[in-house]
Amino acid sequence: MLPGPKVEGAFDNGCGVSVSVGVLLASDDHVTRSSEIDPIVGDLRGMPDRTAVAVVDKTSGLAWAPADLVDLQGAPYPTCQRTALKRVAAEWGTARLEVSVGFELEFTVFSGTRDSPVLAHDGPGYAATAFLQLEAWHLDVLTALVEAGVPVEQVHPEYGRGQVEIALAPRSPVQAVDDYLLTRFIVARVSRQHGLHVSYSPIADSTTATNGCHIHFSARSGDGNVFYDAAAGTQMRPAGESMIAGVLGRLAESSALLGGSALSLARLQPAQWAGSFICWGTGNREAAVRFVPGLRGYEDKQSNVEVKCCDGSANQYLAVAAILAAALEGFRGQLKLPAEVTVDPGTLSDAERERLDIRAFAPDMFTALDDLEGSSFLRTALGHELLDAYVAVRRGEAERFAKLDREAVIAALRWRY
């Protein structure tokens, strides 16, 4: 937080930041270390992005901006996640592709106190009744987001009691994640003004629906949207098919990036619309990757791909970087798209899923982190220092909660996300 007279100088020489931010545990605020990152020795500068400044409160003058981490020589620091996504996004430009990303944020709203939380609406799912229970809050959230320049598509009560979803318009990858983080900041701020509390934890309350964070992406070449071809059986161009194939091929080793908390894999259960099986389908909400065709007449503008297995405990700069790197790998390698799954994969037998190469995610976070740590593909995409620091943080968190029962973990993480 900077006073007005210091803001302009910060754009030139940044703000002081501890090197420990790259290895800080979300679970208890302790720091860990990796072979490359020492949390004790060293200093960084946070360089705010002037082009991304947003005024959050005109009355008080409060404004917000994302920042990149650099060392004292001005070079990008290895654990800067925003810089990692910039590198991946630049590769799409090299391939003469324009990529856009959009988010759907699911979260749970509580009244009461943080020690004794109460679900803030009791449904029914998607209903006007649920909206009316929180009408003033809904309107203030939407107004605050629009005034801050966040490109909101819609806000609506979700399926679960106390659950709300905000859909953001597609933007360039870094802009999209910046929007996502600003949205969370504004929603939390408005909620506090209403005496409410919000949680983006994958499982914020065991009695209601779980929270995902769906990542949508689309891509355009000189011929238009690669996810639209009226003459194709899949309704998309070969380039689009290859991109989906690339994402599917790297989902298992990316799962700890798409949701790295101690509850993330517990959320990926069948019959929860969480995308708990590694497969794809047109409009299939039980597939980890869902192809979303556009409305007739608007297909070129609207057709896109949704990755459903992500949640709000992820670092979205890294989650988006992993998805886009995998999609670009598929495009460059002209990978063949696996067979589409047109039914709920949870209704198939084990033999049928094996025949269709429908896989489940890792059974626990330790296994998922081993898969991530051993991924030469993601090491190349994100950098060794960043990946090792991330694994060290998430492994420390997993160990912290390994011996606690489910309800204790839910309570411990509810307000961490």
XYZ file of N, CA, C and O in Angstrom, residues 75-192:
472
model
N 16.360 -7.766 -13.649
C 16.020 -8.934 -14.459
C 14.823 -9.668 -13.855
O 14.664 -9.700 -12.625
N 13.948 -10.269 -14.671
C 12.812 -11.024 -14.145
C 13.281 -12.093 -13.161
O 14.254 -12.806 -13.427
N 12.604 -12.196 -12.018
C 12.994 -13.182 -11.015
C 12.345 -14.521 -11.343
O 11.194 -14.563 -11.793
N 13.067 -15.637 -11.135
C 12.551 -16.941 -11.571
C 11.192 -17.326 -10.989
O 10.436 -18.051 -11.644
N 10.851 -16.872 -9.774
C 9.576 -17.281 -9.195
C 8.430 -16.315 -9.516
O 7.351 -16.431 -8.937
N 8.629 -15.389 -10.455
C 7.542 -14.494 -10.845
C 6.578 -15.234 -11.761
O 6.900 -15.524 -12.923
N 5.392 -15.551 -11.257
C 4.429 -16.335 -12.027
C 3.852 -15.529 -13.191
O 3.548 -16.088 -14.249
N 3.696 -14.229 -12.995
C 3.147 -13.394 -14.073
C 4.109 -13.365 -15.266
O 3.683 -13.411 -16.432
N 5.404 -13.321 -14.975
C 6.401 -13.347 -16.043
C 6.381 -14.679 -16.775
O 6.544 -14.735 -18.005
N 6.175 -15.777 -16.030
C 6.108 -17.095 -16.664
C 4.974 -17.149 -17.671
O 5.127 -17.684 -18.781
N 3.806 -16.601 -17.302
C 2.681 -16.596 -18.243
C 2.975 -15.695 -19.438
O 2.600 -16.018 -20.573
N 3.654 -14.583 -19.219
C 4.020 -13.715 -20.339
C 4.864 -14.469 -21.365
O 4.684 -14.319 -22.584
N 5.800 -15.285 -20.872
C 6.670 -16.053 -21.790
C 5.834 -17.020 -22.627
O 6.041 -17.140 -23.844
N 4.927 -17.749 -21.972
C 4.106 -18.712 -22.701
C 3.217 -17.994 -23.710
O 3.082 -18.427 -24.866
N 2.602 -16.889 -23.301
C 1.732 -16.144 -24.215
C 2.502 -15.631 -25.428
O 1.977 -15.609 -26.549
N 3.758 -15.236 -25.228
C 4.570 -14.745 -26.340
C 4.813 -15.838 -27.368
O 4.936 -15.559 -28.575
N 4.892 -17.076 -26.920
C 5.080 -18.196 -27.848
C 3.900 -18.327 -28.812
O 4.068 -18.721 -29.964
N 2.696 -18.009 -28.346
C 1.533 -18.046 -29.229
C 1.667 -16.993 -30.324
O 1.292 -17.241 -31.475
N 2.194 -15.836 -29.970
C 2.414 -14.820 -30.981
C 3.427 -15.260 -32.018
O 3.258 -15.004 -33.214
N 4.470 -15.943 -31.545
C 5.476 -16.478 -32.464
C 4.853 -17.453 -33.452
O 5.272 -17.537 -34.613
N 3.849 -18.201 -32.991
C 3.163 -19.175 -33.850
C 2.058 -18.525 -34.684
O 1.296 -19.224 -35.359
N 1.961 -17.195 -34.624
C 0.963 -16.427 -35.375
C -0.457 -16.828 -34.990
O -1.339 -16.987 -35.840
N -0.644 -16.972 -33.692
C -1.953 -17.293 -33.142
C -2.321 -16.243 -32.105
O -1.473 -15.765 -31.353
N -3.585 -15.902 -32.081
C -4.109 -14.990 -31.056
C -4.937 -15.813 -30.077
O -5.908 -16.470 -30.474
N -4.573 -15.777 -28.820
C -5.258 -16.585 -27.816
C -5.953 -15.679 -26.816
O -5.433 -14.628 -26.438
N -7.155 -16.073 -26.417
C -7.927 -15.339 -25.416
C -8.314 -16.290 -24.291
O -8.533 -17.491 -24.522
N -8.406 -15.743 -23.075
C -8.708 -16.546 -21.884
C -9.808 -15.855 -21.098
O -9.842 -14.621 -20.987
N -10.726 -16.649 -20.558
C -11.785 -16.123 -19.705
C -12.000 -17.037 -18.513
O -11.731 -18.242 -18.591
N -12.479 -16.479 -17.419
C -12.665 -17.243 -16.186
C -14.127 -17.278 -15.760
O -14.877 -16.318 -15.977
N -14.497 -18.385 -15.128
C -15.721 -18.484 -14.347
C -15.311 -18.773 -12.904
O -14.747 -19.834 -12.622
N -15.564 -17.825 -12.020
C -15.170 -17.962 -10.618
C -16.365 -18.467 -9.811
O -17.408 -17.812 -9.765
N -16.238 -19.598 -9.177
C -17.242 -20.087 -8.234
C -16.731 -19.867 -6.811
O -15.564 -20.141 -6.527
N -17.604 -19.375 -5.953
C -17.201 -19.163 -4.566
C -18.422 -19.271 -3.664
O -19.569 -19.225 -4.126
N -18.161 -19.419 -2.373
C -19.235 -19.581 -1.396
C -19.293 -18.342 -0.513
O -18.265 -17.864 -0.032
N -20.507 -17.831 -0.330
C -20.736 -16.633 0.472
C -21.330 -17.053 1.818
O -22.271 -17.856 1.873
N -20.777 -16.497 2.894
C -21.228 -16.818 4.245
C -21.659 -15.542 4.973
O -21.054 -14.478 4.810
N -22.676 -15.677 5.800
C -22.985 -14.673 6.803
C -22.458 -15.195 8.135
O -21.661 -16.127 8.168
N -22.885 -14.580 9.241
C -22.351 -15.006 10.526
C -20.943 -14.491 10.727
O -20.553 -13.459 10.178
N -20.164 -15.222 11.502
C -18.775 -14.851 11.752
C -17.858 -15.862 11.101
O -18.288 -16.949 10.706
N -16.593 -15.530 11.018
C -15.631 -16.471 10.431
C -15.478 -17.715 11.302
O -15.179 -18.792 10.795
N -15.701 -17.576 12.609
C -15.633 -18.740 13.494
C -16.912 -19.573 13.447
O -16.866 -20.785 13.688
N -18.031 -18.926 13.125
C -19.322 -19.630 13.048
C -20.036 -19.211 11.763
O -21.044 -18.505 11.785
N -19.520 -19.629 10.612
C -20.093 -19.183 9.341
C -21.424 -19.863 9.024
O -21.657 -21.018 9.391
N -22.295 -19.123 8.329
C -23.604 -19.627 7.908
C -23.738 -19.361 6.413
O -23.444 -18.247 5.943
N -24.172 -20.354 5.653
C -24.342 -20.169 4.214
C -25.326 -19.031 3.966
O -26.419 -18.994 4.531
N -24.939 -18.093 3.100
C -25.649 -16.821 3.004
C -26.928 -16.886 2.181
O -27.740 -15.962 2.244
N -27.116 -17.890 1.373
C -28.421 -18.102 0.736
C -28.696 -19.599 0.701
O -27.776 -20.412 0.676
N -29.977 -19.940 0.707
C -30.332 -21.358 0.763
C -30.965 -21.858 -0.523
O -31.738 -22.814 -0.531
N -30.620 -21.187 -1.645
C -31.077 -21.652 -2.941
C -32.523 -21.257 -3.194
O -33.031 -20.314 -2.606
N -33.176 -22.017 -4.087
C -32.675 -23.143 -4.875
C -31.668 -22.720 -5.941
O -31.523 -21.532 -6.221
N -30.987 -23.705 -6.506
C -29.924 -23.444 -7.450
C -30.352 -22.583 -8.621
O -31.423 -22.790 -9.200
N -29.553 -21.597 -8.947
C -29.727 -20.703 -10.094
C -30.992 -19.852 -10.006
O -31.406 -19.250 -10.995
N -31.609 -19.772 -8.849
C -32.948 -19.202 -8.760
C -32.949 -17.712 -8.434
O -32.045 -17.184 -7.782
N -34.039 -17.031 -8.858
C -34.244 -15.635 -8.482
C -34.374 -15.497 -6.970
O -33.973 -14.480 -6.393
N -34.911 -16.520 -6.324
C -35.046 -16.484 -4.866
C -33.689 -16.321 -4.202
O -33.530 -15.531 -3.255
N -32.694 -17.061 -4.690
C -31.347 -16.959 -4.126
C -30.758 -15.577 -4.373
O -30.091 -15.001 -3.509
N -31.020 -15.021 -5.561
C -30.546 -13.669 -5.851
C -31.175 -12.659 -4.893
O -30.494 -11.790 -4.345
N -32.475 -12.777 -4.668
C -33.177 -11.801 -3.852
C -32.711 -11.822 -2.402
O -32.742 -10.789 -1.720
N -32.270 -12.984 -1.920
C -31.758 -13.054 -0.552
C -30.504 -12.195 -0.376
O -30.197 -11.751 0.731
N -29.768 -11.993 -1.485
C -28.530 -11.200 -1.441
C -28.558 -10.092 -2.495
O -27.534 -9.744 -3.076
N -29.743 -9.535 -2.738
C -29.894 -8.588 -3.843
C -28.955 -7.393 -3.720
O -28.248 -7.040 -4.682
N -28.912 -6.745 -2.569
C -28.070 -5.560 -2.415
C -26.599 -5.905 -2.609
O -25.839 -5.139 -3.231
N -26.184 -7.044 -2.089
C -24.793 -7.478 -2.260
C -24.486 -7.740 -3.729
O -23.467 -7.275 -4.244
N -25.366 -8.476 -4.421
C -25.157 -8.748 -5.842
C -24.982 -7.444 -6.627
O -24.065 -7.312 -7.456
N -25.870 -6.487 -6.394
C -25.829 -5.241 -7.154
C -24.579 -4.425 -6.837
O -23.972 -3.833 -7.732
N -24.184 -4.404 -5.574
C -22.975 -3.664 -5.207
C -21.717 -4.318 -5.777
O -20.778 -3.620 -6.196
N -21.676 -5.647 -5.795
C -20.538 -6.351 -6.397
C -20.439 -6.016 -7.882
O -19.364 -5.661 -8.396
N -21.561 -6.122 -8.581
C -21.547 -5.862 -10.021
C -21.151 -4.417 -10.305
O -20.327 -4.139 -11.189
N -21.714 -3.476 -9.540
C -21.385 -2.059 -9.739
C -19.898 -1.796 -9.505
O -19.243 -1.102 -10.294
N -19.362 -2.358 -8.433
C -17.946 -2.140 -8.115
C -17.036 -2.725 -9.183
O -16.019 -2.120 -9.545
N -17.372 -3.879 -9.702
C -16.559 -4.496 -10.750
C -16.588 -3.663 -12.024
O -15.551 -3.405 -12.647
N -17.771 -3.236 -12.430
C -17.896 -2.446 -13.652
C -17.148 -1.119 -13.507
O -16.433 -0.685 -14.424
N -17.284 -0.466 -12.355
C -16.607 0.817 -12.157
C -15.090 0.674 -12.158
O -14.373 1.614 -12.518
N -14.595 -0.498 -11.770
C -13.147 -0.733 -11.772
C -12.643 -1.187 -13.143
O -11.447 -1.420 -13.314
N -13.545 -1.332 -14.099
C -13.144 -1.725 -15.452
C -13.016 -3.213 -15.666
O -12.443 -3.654 -16.673
N -13.550 -4.027 -14.752
C -13.499 -5.480 -14.925
C -14.571 -5.888 -15.941
O -15.740 -5.534 -15.791
N -14.205 -6.634 -16.983
C -15.164 -6.994 -18.033
C -16.065 -8.158 -17.614
O -15.840 -9.312 -17.971
N -17.108 -7.854 -16.871
C -18.018 -8.885 -16.365
C -19.001 -9.302 -17.465
O -19.589 -8.460 -18.140
N -19.173 -10.603 -17.624
C -20.189 -11.126 -18.530
C -21.513 -11.298 -17.798
O -22.559 -10.919 -18.290
N -21.461 -11.939 -16.617
C -22.667 -12.104 -15.819
C -22.303 -12.561 -14.415
O -21.209 -13.062 -14.171
N -23.267 -12.347 -13.496
C -23.167 -12.834 -12.128
C -24.437 -13.603 -11.842
O -25.530 -13.149 -12.203
N -24.320 -14.770 -11.211
C -25.552 -15.500 -10.875
C -25.346 -16.426 -9.681
O -24.224 -16.890 -9.439
N -26.427 -16.676 -8.914
C -26.352 -17.705 -7.885
C -26.056 -19.051 -8.554
O -26.639 -19.372 -9.593
N -25.153 -19.803 -7.975
C -24.802 -21.108 -8.547
C -25.695 -22.199 -7.958
O -26.653 -21.941 -7.247
N -25.311 -23.441 -8.260
C -26.133 -24.592 -7.887
C -26.233 -24.779 -6.383
O -27.292 -25.076 -5.831
N -25.116 -24.622 -5.656
C -25.082 -24.931 -4.236
C -25.602 -23.810 -3.360
O -25.608 -22.636 -3.733
N -26.040 -24.157 -2.183
C -26.449 -23.159 -1.213
C -25.251 -22.263 -0.865
O -24.154 -22.748 -0.624
N -25.477 -20.959 -0.845
C -24.417 -20.007 -0.565
C -23.458 -19.767 -1.712
O -22.556 -18.936 -1.595
N -23.645 -20.446 -2.831
C -22.666 -20.385 -3.917
C -23.056 -19.351 -4.968
O -24.229 -19.198 -5.314
N -22.056 -18.645 -5.493
C -22.237 -17.619 -6.520
C -21.158 -17.826 -7.581
O -20.071 -18.326 -7.289
N -21.480 -17.445 -8.810
C -20.493 -17.510 -9.895
C -20.426 -16.174 -10.619
O -21.445 -15.522 -10.844
N -19.210 -15.786 -10.976
C -18.978 -14.601 -11.802
C -18.230 -15.044 -13.051
O -17.187 -15.705 -12.957
N -18.763 -14.688 -14.217
C -18.110 -14.997 -15.489
C -17.482 -13.723 -16.040
O -18.137 -12.680 -16.095
N -16.221 -13.823 -16.423
C -15.480 -12.690 -16.968
C -15.278 -12.863 -18.470
O -15.107 -13.978 -18.961
N -15.275 -11.754 -19.182
C -15.111 -11.769 -20.632
C -13.701 -12.199 -21.011
O -12.749 -12.013 -20.246
N -13.549 -12.782 -22.200
C -12.214 -13.212 -22.651
C -11.306 -12.022 -22.915
O -11.721 -10.993 -23.441
N -10.036 -12.210 -22.524
C -9.003 -11.182 -22.717
C -7.698 -11.889 -23.056
O -7.605 -13.104 -23.065
N -6.657 -11.138 -23.295
C -5.344 -11.745 -23.471
C -4.972 -12.465 -22.176
O -5.487 -12.118 -21.097
N -4.104 -13.479 -22.221
C -3.880 -14.325 -21.040
C -3.507 -13.578 -19.767
O -4.099 -13.818 -18.706
N -2.517 -12.679 -19.834
C -2.099 -11.975 -18.618
C -3.196 -11.040 -18.135
O -3.487 -10.966 -16.929
N -3.847 -10.346 -19.047
C -4.962 -9.481 -18.665
C -6.063 -10.279 -17.984
O -6.669 -9.817 -17.013
N -6.331 -11.475 -18.487
C -7.411 -12.294 -17.931
C -7.130 -12.667 -16.480
O -8.028 -12.618 -15.632
N -5.894 -13.042 -16.174
C -5.566 -13.402 -14.792
C -5.545 -12.159 -13.910
O -5.982 -12.203 -12.757
N -5.058 -11.041 -14.443
C -5.132 -9.792 -13.693
C -6.588 -9.479 -13.335
O -6.902 -9.101 -12.193
N -7.492 -9.632 -14.307
C -8.921 -9.406 -14.053
C -9.427 -10.324 -12.945
O -10.198 -9.907 -12.074
N -9.022 -11.563 -13.011
C -9.447 -12.556 -12.025
C -9.036 -12.139 -10.615
O -9.846 -12.179 -9.675
N -7.783 -11.712 -10.459
C -7.298 -11.327 -9.135
C -7.971 -10.051 -8.639
O -8.313 -9.931 -7.454
N -8.187 -9.106 -9.539
C -8.881 -7.884 -9.162
C -10.320 -8.187 -8.755
O -10.841 -7.605 -7.794
N -10.961 -9.108 -9.456
C -12.325 -9.506 -9.109
C -12.390 -10.064 -7.699
O -13.275 -9.702 -6.909
N -11.460 -10.943 -7.360
C -11.452 -11.509 -6.008
C -11.258 -10.424 -4.953
O -11.900 -10.451 -3.891
N -10.386 -9.469 -5.226
C -10.140 -8.370 -4.296
C -11.411 -7.556 -4.088
O -11.798 -7.241 -2.948
N -12.080 -7.206 -5.177
C -13.277 -6.369 -5.085
C -14.423 -7.117 -4.410
O -15.133 -6.557 -3.556
N -14.619 -8.387 -4.764
C -15.691 -9.167 -4.142
C -15.474 -9.269 -2.632
O -16.410 -9.109 -1.835
N -14.240 -9.513 -2.212
C -13.944 -9.599 -0.785
C -14.205 -8.260 -0.099
O -14.770 -8.209 1.007
N -13.823 -7.182 -0.751
C -13.985 -5.852 -0.166
C -15.467 -5.499 0.001
O -15.894 -5.030 1.067
N -16.262 -5.716 -1.050
C -17.693 -5.417 -0.973
C -18.379 -6.324 0.047
O -19.257 -5.881 0.800
N -17.961 -7.583 0.100
C -18.572 -8.519 1.043
C -18.359 -8.070 2.483
O -19.274 -8.137 3.314
N -17.172 -7.601 2.788
C -16.897 -7.123 4.146
C -17.795 -5.934 4.492
O -18.261 -5.796 5.626
